[in-house]
Tab-separated table of N, CA and C in Angstrom:
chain	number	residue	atom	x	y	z
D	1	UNK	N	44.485	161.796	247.579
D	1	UNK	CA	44.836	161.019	246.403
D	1	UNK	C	46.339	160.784	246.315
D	2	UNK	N	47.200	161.947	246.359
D	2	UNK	CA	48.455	161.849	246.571
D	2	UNK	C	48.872	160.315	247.191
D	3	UNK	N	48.497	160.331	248.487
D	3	UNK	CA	48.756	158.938	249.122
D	3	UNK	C	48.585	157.598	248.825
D	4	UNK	N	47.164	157.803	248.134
D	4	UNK	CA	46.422	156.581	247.862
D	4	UNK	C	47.835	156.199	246.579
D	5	UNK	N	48.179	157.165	245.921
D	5	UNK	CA	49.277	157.270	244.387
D	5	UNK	C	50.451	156.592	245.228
D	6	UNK	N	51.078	157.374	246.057
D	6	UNK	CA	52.499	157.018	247.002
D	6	UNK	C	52.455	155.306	246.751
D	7	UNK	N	51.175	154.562	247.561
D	7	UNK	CA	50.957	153.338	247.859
D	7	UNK	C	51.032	152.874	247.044
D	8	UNK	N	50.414	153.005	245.590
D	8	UNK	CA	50.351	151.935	244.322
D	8	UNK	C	52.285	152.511	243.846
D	9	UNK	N	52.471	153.057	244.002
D	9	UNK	CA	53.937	153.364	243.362
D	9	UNK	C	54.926	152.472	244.177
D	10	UNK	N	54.749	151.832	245.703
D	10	UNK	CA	55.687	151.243	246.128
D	10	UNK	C	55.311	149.755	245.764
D	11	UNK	N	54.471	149.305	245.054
D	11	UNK	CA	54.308	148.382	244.685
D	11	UNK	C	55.092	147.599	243.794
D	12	UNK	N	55.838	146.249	244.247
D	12	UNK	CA	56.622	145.857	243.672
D	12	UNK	C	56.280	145.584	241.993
D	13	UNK	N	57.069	145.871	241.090
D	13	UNK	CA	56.706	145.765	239.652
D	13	UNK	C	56.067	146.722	239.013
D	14	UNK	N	55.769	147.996	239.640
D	14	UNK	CA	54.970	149.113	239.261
D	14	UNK	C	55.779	149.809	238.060
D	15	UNK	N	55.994	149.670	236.807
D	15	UNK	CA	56.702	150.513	236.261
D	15	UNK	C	56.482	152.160	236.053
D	16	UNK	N	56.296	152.421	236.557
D	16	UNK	CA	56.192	154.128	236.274
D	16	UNK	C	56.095	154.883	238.252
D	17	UNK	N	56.277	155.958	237.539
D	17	UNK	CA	56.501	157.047	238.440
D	17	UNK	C	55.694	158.317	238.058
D	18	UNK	N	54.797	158.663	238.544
D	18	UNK	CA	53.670	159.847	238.219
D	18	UNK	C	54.304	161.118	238.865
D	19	UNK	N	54.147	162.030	237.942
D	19	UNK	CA	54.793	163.264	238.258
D	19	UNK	C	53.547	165.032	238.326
D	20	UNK	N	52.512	164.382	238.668
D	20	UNK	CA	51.404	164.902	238.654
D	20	UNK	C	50.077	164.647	237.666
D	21	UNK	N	48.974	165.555	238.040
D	21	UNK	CA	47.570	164.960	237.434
D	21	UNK	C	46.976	166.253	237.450
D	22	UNK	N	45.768	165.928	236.327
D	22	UNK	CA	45.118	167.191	235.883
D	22	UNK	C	44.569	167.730	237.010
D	23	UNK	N	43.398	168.897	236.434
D	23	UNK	CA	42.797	169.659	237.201
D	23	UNK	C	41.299	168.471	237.417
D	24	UNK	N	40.778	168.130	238.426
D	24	UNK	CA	39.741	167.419	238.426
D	24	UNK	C	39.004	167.616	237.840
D	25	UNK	N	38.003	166.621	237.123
D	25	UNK	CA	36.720	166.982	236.208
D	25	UNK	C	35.476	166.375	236.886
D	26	UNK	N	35.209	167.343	237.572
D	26	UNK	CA	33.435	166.120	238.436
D	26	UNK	C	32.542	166.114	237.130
D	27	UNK	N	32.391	164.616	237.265
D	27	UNK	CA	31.138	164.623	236.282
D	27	UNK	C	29.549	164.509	237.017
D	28	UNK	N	28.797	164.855	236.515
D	28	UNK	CA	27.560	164.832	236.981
D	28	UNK	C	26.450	164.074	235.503
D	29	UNK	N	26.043	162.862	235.607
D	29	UNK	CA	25.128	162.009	234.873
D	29	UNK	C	23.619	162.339	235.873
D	30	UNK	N	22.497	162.653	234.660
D	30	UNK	CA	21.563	163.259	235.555
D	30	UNK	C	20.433	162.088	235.558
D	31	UNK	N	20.924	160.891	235.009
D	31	UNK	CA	20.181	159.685	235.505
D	31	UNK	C	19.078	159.584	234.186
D	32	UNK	N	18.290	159.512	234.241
D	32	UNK	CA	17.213	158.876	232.482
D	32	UNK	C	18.157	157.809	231.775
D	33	UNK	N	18.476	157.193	231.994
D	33	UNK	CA	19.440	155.931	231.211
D	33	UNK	C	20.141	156.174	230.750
D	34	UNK	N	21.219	157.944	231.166
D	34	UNK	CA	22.340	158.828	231.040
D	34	UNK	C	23.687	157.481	230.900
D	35	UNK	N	24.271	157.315	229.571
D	35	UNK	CA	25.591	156.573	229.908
D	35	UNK	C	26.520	157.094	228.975
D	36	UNK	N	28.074	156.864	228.522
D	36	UNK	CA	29.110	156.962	228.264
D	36	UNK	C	29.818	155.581	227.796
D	37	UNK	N	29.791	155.638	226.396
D	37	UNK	CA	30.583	154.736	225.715
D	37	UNK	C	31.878	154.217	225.972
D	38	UNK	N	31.836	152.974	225.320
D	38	UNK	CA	33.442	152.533	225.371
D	38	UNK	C	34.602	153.430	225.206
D	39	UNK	N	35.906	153.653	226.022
D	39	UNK	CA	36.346	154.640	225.289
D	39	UNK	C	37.796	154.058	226.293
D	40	UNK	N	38.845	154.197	225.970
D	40	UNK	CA	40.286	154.429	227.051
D	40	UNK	C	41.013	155.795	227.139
D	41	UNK	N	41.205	156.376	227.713
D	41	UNK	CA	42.188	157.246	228.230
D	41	UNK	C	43.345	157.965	227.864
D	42	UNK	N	43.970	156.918	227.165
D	42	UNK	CA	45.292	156.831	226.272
D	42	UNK	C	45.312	157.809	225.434
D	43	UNK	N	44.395	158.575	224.688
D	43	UNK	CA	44.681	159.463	223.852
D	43	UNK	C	44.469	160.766	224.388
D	44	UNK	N	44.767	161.020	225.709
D	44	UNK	CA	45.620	162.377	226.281
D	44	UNK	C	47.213	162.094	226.370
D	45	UNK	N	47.714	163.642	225.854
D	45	UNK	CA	49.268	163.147	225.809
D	45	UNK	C	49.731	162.927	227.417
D	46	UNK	N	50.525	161.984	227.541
D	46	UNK	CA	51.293	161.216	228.697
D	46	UNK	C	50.787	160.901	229.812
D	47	UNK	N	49.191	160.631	229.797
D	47	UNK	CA	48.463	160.160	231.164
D	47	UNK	C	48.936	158.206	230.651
D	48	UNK	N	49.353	158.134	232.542
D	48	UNK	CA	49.539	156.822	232.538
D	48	UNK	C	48.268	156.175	233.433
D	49	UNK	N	47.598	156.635	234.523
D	49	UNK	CA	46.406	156.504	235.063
D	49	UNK	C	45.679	157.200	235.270
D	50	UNK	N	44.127	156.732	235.732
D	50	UNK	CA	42.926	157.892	235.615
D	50	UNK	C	42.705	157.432	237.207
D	51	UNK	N	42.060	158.150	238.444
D	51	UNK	CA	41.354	157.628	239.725
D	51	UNK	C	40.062	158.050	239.133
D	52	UNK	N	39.118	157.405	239.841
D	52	UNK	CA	37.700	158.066	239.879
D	52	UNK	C	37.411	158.363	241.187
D	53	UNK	N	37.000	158.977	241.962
D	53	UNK	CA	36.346	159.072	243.242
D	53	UNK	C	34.731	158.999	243.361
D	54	UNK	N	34.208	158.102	243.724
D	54	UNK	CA	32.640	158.304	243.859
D	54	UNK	C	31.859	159.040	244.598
D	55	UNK	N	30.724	159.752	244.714
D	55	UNK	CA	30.124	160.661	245.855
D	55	UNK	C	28.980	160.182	245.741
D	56	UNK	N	28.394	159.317	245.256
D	56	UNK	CA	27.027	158.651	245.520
D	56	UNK	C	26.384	157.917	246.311
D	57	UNK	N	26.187	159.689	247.633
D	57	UNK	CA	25.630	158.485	248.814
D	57	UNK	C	24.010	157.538	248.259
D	58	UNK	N	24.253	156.789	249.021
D	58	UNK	CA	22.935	155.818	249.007
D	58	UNK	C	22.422	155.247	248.033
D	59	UNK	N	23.672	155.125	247.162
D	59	UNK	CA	23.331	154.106	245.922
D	59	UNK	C	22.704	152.967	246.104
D	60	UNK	N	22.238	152.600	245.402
D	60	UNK	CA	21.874	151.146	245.464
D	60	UNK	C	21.651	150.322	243.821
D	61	UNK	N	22.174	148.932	243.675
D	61	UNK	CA	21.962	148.563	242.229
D	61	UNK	C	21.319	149.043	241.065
D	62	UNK	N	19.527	148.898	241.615
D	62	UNK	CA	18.690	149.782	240.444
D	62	UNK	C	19.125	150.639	240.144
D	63	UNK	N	20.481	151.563	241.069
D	63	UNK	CA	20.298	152.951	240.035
D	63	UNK	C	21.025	153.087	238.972
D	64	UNK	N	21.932	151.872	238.790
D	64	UNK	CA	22.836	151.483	237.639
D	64	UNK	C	24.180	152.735	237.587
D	65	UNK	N	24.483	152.872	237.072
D	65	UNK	CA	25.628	153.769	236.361
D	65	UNK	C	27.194	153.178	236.767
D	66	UNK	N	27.200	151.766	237.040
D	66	UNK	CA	28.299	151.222	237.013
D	66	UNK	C	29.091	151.482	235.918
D	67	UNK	N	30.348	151.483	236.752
D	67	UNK	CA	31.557	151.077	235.516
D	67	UNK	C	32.395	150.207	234.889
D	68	UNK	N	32.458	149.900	234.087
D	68	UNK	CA	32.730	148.715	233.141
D	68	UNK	C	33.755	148.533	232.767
D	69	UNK	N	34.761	147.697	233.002
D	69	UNK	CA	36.098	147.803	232.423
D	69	UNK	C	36.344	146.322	232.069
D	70	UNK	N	36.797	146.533	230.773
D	70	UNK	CA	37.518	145.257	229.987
D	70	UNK	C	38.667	144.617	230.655
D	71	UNK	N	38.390	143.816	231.237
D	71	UNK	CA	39.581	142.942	232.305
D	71	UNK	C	40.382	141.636	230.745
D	72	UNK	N	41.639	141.827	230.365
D	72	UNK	CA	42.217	141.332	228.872
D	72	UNK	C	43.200	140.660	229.415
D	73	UNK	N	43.299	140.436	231.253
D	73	UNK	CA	44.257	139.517	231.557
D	73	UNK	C	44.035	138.313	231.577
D	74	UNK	N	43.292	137.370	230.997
D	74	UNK	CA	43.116	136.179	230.661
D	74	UNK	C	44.097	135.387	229.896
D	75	UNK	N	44.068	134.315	229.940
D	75	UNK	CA	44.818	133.098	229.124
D	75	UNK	C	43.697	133.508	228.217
D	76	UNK	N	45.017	132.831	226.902
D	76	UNK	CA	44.476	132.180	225.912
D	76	UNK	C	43.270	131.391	225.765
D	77	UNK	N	43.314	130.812	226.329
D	77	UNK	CA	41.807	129.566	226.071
D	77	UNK	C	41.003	130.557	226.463
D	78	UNK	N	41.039	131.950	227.915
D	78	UNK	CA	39.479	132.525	228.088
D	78	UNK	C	39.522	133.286	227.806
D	79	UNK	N	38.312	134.041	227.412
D	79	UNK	CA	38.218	135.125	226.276
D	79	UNK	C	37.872	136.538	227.659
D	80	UNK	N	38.363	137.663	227.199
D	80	UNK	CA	38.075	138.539	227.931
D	80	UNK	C	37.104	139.080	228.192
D	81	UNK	N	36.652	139.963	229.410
D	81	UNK	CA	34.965	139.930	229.726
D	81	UNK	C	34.752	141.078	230.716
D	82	UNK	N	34.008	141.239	230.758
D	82	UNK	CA	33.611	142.909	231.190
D	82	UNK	C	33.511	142.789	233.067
D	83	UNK	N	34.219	143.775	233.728
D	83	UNK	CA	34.308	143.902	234.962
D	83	UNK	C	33.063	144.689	235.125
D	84	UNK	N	32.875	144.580	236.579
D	84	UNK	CA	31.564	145.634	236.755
D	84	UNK	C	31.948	146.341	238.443
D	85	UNK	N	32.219	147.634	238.560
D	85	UNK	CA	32.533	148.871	239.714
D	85	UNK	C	31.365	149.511	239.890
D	86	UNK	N	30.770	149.144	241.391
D	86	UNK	CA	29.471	149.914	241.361
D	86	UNK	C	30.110	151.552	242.060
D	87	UNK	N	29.156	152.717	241.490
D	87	UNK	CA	29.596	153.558	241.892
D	87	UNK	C	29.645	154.440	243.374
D	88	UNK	N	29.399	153.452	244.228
D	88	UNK	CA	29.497	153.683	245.750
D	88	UNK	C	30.272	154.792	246.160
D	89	UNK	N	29.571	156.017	247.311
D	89	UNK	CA	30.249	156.612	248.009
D	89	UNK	C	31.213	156.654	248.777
D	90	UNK	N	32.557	156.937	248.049
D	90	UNK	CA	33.705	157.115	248.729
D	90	UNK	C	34.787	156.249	248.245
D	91	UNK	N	34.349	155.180	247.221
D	91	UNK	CA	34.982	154.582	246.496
D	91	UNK	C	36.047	155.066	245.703
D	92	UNK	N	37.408	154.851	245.909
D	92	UNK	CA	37.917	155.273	244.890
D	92	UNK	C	38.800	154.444	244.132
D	93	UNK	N	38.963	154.798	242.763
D	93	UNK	CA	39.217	153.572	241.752
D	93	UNK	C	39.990	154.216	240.994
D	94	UNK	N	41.464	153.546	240.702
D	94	UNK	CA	42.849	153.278	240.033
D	94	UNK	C	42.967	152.293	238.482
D	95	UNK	N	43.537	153.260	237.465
D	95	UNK	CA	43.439	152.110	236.990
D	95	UNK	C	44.523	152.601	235.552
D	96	UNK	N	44.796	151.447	234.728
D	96	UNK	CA	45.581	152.598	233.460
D	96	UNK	C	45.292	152.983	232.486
D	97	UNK	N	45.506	153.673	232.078
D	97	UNK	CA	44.794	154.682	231.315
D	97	UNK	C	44.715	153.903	229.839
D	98	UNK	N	45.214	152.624	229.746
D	98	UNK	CA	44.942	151.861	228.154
D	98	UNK	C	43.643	151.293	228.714
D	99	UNK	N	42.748	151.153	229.919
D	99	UNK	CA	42.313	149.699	230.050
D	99	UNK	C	40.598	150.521	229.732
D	100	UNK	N	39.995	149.740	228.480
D	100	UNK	CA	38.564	150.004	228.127
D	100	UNK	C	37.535	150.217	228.756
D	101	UNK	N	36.868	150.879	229.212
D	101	UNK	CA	36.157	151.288	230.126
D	101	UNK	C	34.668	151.888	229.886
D	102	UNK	N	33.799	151.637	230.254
D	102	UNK	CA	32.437	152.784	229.767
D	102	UNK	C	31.479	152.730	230.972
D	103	UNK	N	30.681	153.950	231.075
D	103	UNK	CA	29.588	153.710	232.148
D	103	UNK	C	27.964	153.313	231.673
D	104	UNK	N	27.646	152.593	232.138
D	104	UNK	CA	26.556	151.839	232.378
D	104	UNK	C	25.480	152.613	232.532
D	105	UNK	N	24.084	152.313	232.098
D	105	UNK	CA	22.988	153.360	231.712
D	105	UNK	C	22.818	153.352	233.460
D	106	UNK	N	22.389	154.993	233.487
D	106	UNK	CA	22.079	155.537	235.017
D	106	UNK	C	20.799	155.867	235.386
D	107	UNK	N	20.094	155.452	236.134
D	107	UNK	CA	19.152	155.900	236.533
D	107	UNK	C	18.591	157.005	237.522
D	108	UNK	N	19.806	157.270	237.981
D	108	UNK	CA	19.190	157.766	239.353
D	108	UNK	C	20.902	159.351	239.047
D	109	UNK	N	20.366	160.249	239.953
D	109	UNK	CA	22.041	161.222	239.286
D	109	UNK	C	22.869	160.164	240.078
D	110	UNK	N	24.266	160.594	238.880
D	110	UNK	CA	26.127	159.566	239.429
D	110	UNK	C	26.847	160.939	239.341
D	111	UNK	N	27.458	161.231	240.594
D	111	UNK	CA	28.947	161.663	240.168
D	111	UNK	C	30.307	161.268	240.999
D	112	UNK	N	30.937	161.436	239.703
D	112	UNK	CA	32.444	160.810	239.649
D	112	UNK	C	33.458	162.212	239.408
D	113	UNK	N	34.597	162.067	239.945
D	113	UNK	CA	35.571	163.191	240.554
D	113	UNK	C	36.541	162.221	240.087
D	114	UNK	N	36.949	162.914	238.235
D	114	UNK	CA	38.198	161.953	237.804
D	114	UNK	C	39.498	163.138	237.411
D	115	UNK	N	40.408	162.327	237.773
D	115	UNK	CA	41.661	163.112	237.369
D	115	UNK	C	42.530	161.674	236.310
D	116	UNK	N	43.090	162.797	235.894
D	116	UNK	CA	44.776	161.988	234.813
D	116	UNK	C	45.821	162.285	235.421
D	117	UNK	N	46.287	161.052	235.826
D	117	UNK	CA	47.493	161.369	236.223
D	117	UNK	C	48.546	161.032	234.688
D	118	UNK	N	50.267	162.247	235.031
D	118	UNK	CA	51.045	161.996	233.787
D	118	UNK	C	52.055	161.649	234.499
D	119	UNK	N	53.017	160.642	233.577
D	119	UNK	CA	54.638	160.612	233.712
D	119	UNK	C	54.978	161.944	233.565
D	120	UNK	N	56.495	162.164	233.970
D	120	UNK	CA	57.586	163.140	234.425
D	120	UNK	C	57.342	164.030	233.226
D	121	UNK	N	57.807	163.689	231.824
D	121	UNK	CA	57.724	164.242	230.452
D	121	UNK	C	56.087	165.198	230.433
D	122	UNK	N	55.078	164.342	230.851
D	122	UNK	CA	54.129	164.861	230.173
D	122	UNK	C	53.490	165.557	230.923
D	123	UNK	N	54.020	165.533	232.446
D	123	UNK	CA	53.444	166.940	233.177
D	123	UNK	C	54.317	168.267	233.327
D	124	UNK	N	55.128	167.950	232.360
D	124	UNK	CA	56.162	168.877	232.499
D	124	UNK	C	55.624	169.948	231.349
D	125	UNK	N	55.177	169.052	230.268
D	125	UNK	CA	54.907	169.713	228.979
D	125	UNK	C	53.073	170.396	228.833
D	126	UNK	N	52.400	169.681	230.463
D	126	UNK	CA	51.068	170.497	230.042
D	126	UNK	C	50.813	171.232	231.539
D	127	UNK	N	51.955	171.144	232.225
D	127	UNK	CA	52.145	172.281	233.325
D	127	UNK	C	51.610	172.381	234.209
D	128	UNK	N	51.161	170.146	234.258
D	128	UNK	CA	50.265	169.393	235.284
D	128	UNK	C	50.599	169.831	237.195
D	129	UNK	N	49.828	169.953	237.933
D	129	UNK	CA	49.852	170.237	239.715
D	129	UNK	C	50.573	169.370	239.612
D	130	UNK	N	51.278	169.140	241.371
D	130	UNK	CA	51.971	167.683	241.577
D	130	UNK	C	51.633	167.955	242.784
């Protein structure tokens, strides 16, 4: 992950600089139309992005538990509209921690291997790995 982080940081226009990320949280959804509401990120102190990592070999569509994120970069005239991340093995997914997000009813078990990453300040103050 480190690396995959290095890469989005040399990206021209990237404003921030990550100074470590939590302890991982694997989630495990045990599938019966198992989902997770709208929700963003933002209200942990000083996470600027979340990764997800996927481990779901042999997914396939029916089993649903995609993830959903409010894409709000539109013009004016178009109205904003829901992205869709299927949760494929080995996938891993970047993103910031304001941007709306929820998972999609599951059918089949999903798990996802998410961390928070913080700016300099806020891994300093919850005594985040780096």
């Amino acid at each position: 992950l480190a690396d995959a982080l290095a890469e989005v940081e040399r990206e021209p226009g990237v404003p921030f600089r990550v100074a470590g990320c939590s302890d991982g949280k694997f989630a495990c959804f045990p599938g019966r139309g198992t989902c997770y509401g709208a929700h963003t990120d933002g209200t942990k102190a000083g996470v600027i992005l979340t990764s997800i990592l996927y481990t779901n070999a042999g997914w396939v569509p029916a089993d649903g538990g995609e993830l959903h994120m409010l894409d709000e970069s539109r013009t004016e005239q178009e109205r904003a509209c829901w992205r869709s991340v299927a949760p494929r093995a080995g996938r891993l997914l970047w993103f910031r921690h304001k941007v709306l997000h929820k998972v999609c009813p599951t059918w089949a078990t999903r798990f996802a291997l998410t961390h928070f990453w913080f700016d300099h300040t806020a891994a300093v103050a919850v005594g985040a790995s780096s």
